[in-house]
Amino acid sequence: MISEFQELSDKIDQLAEMTNALRRENAQLRQANAALVVENMGYQRRLREASDRIVALLEKVPSLDGEPAAEQDQAAGDVPEKEDVR
């Protein structure tokens, strides 16, 4: 009977050790996740900035017809599409 209690006590000790190890690992993973979230936010900001710069550059590029890009887009919307004559 005493050996059974000793086995149970040993298993409880192992469980307590595993619980503490998992808590430490969980805390480390939370810290790593928080760092990755911050890093990801920085990348998203940089991507938005790059996208804004590209849009600004595209607006400055002259079109082949000599019209500004915004006017060309509007003019293209005014042209009716060809109808299917089947």
PDB file of C-alpha atoms in Angstrom, residues 1-84:
ATOM      1  CA  MET A   1       0.000   0.000   0.000  1.00  0.00           C
ATOM      2  CA  ILE A   2       2.833   2.382   0.858  1.00  0.00           C
ATOM      3  CA  SER A   3       4.510   1.693  -2.497  1.00  0.00           C
ATOM      4  CA  GLU A   4       1.267   2.614  -4.276  1.00  0.00           C
ATOM      5  CA  PHE A   5       1.179   5.933  -2.429  1.00  0.00           C
ATOM      6  CA  GLN A   6       4.820   6.501  -3.297  1.00  0.00           C
ATOM      7  CA  GLU A   7       4.085   5.813  -7.002  1.00  0.00           C
ATOM      8  CA  LEU A   8       1.154   8.199  -6.876  1.00  0.00           C
ATOM      9  CA  SER A   9       3.298  10.823  -5.172  1.00  0.00           C
ATOM     10  CA  ASP A  10       5.997  10.413  -7.829  1.00  0.00           C
ATOM     11  CA  LYS A  11       3.446  10.783 -10.595  1.00  0.00           C
ATOM     12  CA  ILE A  12       2.044  13.908  -8.966  1.00  0.00           C
ATOM     13  CA  ASP A  13       5.568  15.333  -8.770  1.00  0.00           C
ATOM     14  CA  GLN A  14       6.120  14.541 -12.463  1.00  0.00           C
ATOM     15  CA  LEU A  15       2.813  16.173 -13.326  1.00  0.00           C
ATOM     16  CA  ALA A  16       3.755  19.284 -11.354  1.00  0.00           C
ATOM     17  CA  GLU A  17       7.129  19.452 -13.130  1.00  0.00           C
ATOM     18  CA  MET A  18       5.500  19.043 -16.538  1.00  0.00           C
ATOM     19  CA  THR A  19       2.928  21.714 -15.680  1.00  0.00           C
ATOM     20  CA  ASN A  20       5.678  24.169 -14.731  1.00  0.00           C
ATOM     21  CA  ALA A  21       7.669  23.344 -17.859  1.00  0.00           C
ATOM     22  CA  LEU A  22       4.588  23.890 -20.028  1.00  0.00           C
ATOM     23  CA  ARG A  23       3.852  27.189 -18.305  1.00  0.00           C
ATOM     24  CA  ARG A  24       7.406  28.390 -18.973  1.00  0.00           C
ATOM     25  CA  GLU A  25       7.193  27.267 -22.605  1.00  0.00           C
ATOM     26  CA  ASN A  26       3.799  28.957 -22.974  1.00  0.00           C
ATOM     27  CA  ALA A  27       5.221  32.226 -21.614  1.00  0.00           C
ATOM     28  CA  GLN A  28       8.135  32.011 -24.065  1.00  0.00           C
ATOM     29  CA  LEU A  29       5.763  31.332 -26.958  1.00  0.00           C
ATOM     30  CA  ARG A  30       3.605  34.295 -25.973  1.00  0.00           C
ATOM     31  CA  GLN A  31       6.667  36.554 -25.954  1.00  0.00           C
ATOM     32  CA  ALA A  32       7.796  35.235 -29.337  1.00  0.00           C
ATOM     33  CA  ASN A  33       4.298  35.702 -30.729  1.00  0.00           C
ATOM     34  CA  ALA A  34       4.143  39.285 -29.458  1.00  0.00           C
ATOM     35  CA  ALA A  35       7.497  40.039 -31.086  1.00  0.00           C
ATOM     36  CA  LEU A  36       6.295  38.556 -34.377  1.00  0.00           C
ATOM     37  CA  VAL A  37       3.092  40.597 -34.233  1.00  0.00           C
ATOM     38  CA  VAL A  38       5.128  43.789 -33.824  1.00  0.00           C
ATOM     39  CA  GLU A  39       7.441  42.746 -36.663  1.00  0.00           C
ATOM     40  CA  ASN A  40       4.460  41.936 -38.889  1.00  0.00           C
ATOM     41  CA  MET A  41       2.899  45.328 -38.175  1.00  0.00           C
ATOM     42  CA  GLY A  42       6.150  46.969 -39.259  1.00  0.00           C
ATOM     43  CA  TYR A  43       6.158  44.976 -42.500  1.00  0.00           C
ATOM     44  CA  GLN A  44       2.526  45.908 -43.169  1.00  0.00           C
ATOM     45  CA  ARG A  45       3.346  49.588 -42.624  1.00  0.00           C
ATOM     46  CA  ARG A  46       6.316  49.384 -44.987  1.00  0.00           C
ATOM     47  CA  LEU A  47       4.181  47.597 -47.584  1.00  0.00           C
ATOM     48  CA  ARG A  48       1.512  50.328 -47.389  1.00  0.00           C
ATOM     49  CA  GLU A  49       4.172  53.007 -47.751  1.00  0.00           C
ATOM     50  CA  ALA A  50       5.695  51.255 -50.771  1.00  0.00           C
ATOM     51  CA  SER A  51       2.251  50.845 -52.319  1.00  0.00           C
ATOM     52  CA  ASP A  52       1.508  54.534 -51.797  1.00  0.00           C
ATOM     53  CA  ARG A  53       4.823  55.469 -53.413  1.00  0.00           C
ATOM     54  CA  ILE A  54       4.101  53.223 -56.401  1.00  0.00           C
ATOM     55  CA  VAL A  55       0.650  54.752 -56.859  1.00  0.00           C
ATOM     56  CA  ALA A  56       2.166  58.246 -56.677  1.00  0.00           C
ATOM     57  CA  LEU A  57       4.807  57.315 -59.263  1.00  0.00           C
ATOM     58  CA  LEU A  58       2.220  55.771 -61.578  1.00  0.00           C
ATOM     59  CA  GLU A  59       0.184  58.959 -61.427  1.00  0.00           C
ATOM     60  CA  LYS A  60       3.253  60.906 -62.587  1.00  0.00           C
ATOM     61  CA  VAL A  61       4.025  58.597 -65.516  1.00  0.00           C
ATOM     62  CA  PRO A  62       2.689  60.093 -68.734  1.00  0.00           C
ATOM     63  CA  SER A  63       0.365  57.886 -70.734  1.00  0.00           C
ATOM     64  CA  LEU A  64       1.174  56.862 -74.304  1.00  0.00           C
ATOM     65  CA  ASP A  65      -1.634  59.077 -75.650  1.00  0.00           C
ATOM     66  CA  GLY A  66      -0.324  62.106 -73.833  1.00  0.00           C
ATOM     67  CA  GLU A  67      -3.326  62.229 -71.479  1.00  0.00           C
ATOM     68  CA  PRO A  68      -2.824  62.017 -67.718  1.00  0.00           C
ATOM     69  CA  ALA A  69      -3.571  58.546 -66.393  1.00  0.00           C
ATOM     70  CA  ALA A  70      -6.729  59.650 -64.501  1.00  0.00           C
ATOM     71  CA  GLU A  71      -8.215  61.275 -67.595  1.00  0.00           C
ATOM     72  CA  GLN A  72      -7.394  58.234 -69.709  1.00  0.00           C
ATOM     73  CA  ASP A  73      -9.208  55.962 -67.245  1.00  0.00           C
ATOM     74  CA  GLN A  74     -12.286  58.188 -67.364  1.00  0.00           C
ATOM     75  CA  ALA A  75     -12.226  58.313 -71.137  1.00  0.00           C
ATOM     76  CA  ALA A  76     -11.988  54.533 -71.343  1.00  0.00           C
ATOM     77  CA  GLY A  77     -15.136  54.264 -69.229  1.00  0.00           C
ATOM     78  CA  ASP A  78     -17.041  56.503 -71.651  1.00  0.00           C
ATOM     79  CA  VAL A  79     -16.379  54.255 -74.649  1.00  0.00           C
ATOM     80  CA  PRO A  80     -19.181  51.731 -75.141  1.00  0.00           C
ATOM     81  CA  GLU A  81     -18.109  48.118 -75.295  1.00  0.00           C
ATOM     82  CA  LYS A  82     -18.519  46.200 -78.550  1.00  0.00           C
ATOM     83  CA  GLU A  83     -21.680  44.167 -78.679  1.00  0.00           C
ATOM     84  CA  ASP A  84     -21.673  40.515 -79.595  1.00  0.00           C
TER      85      ASP A  84
END
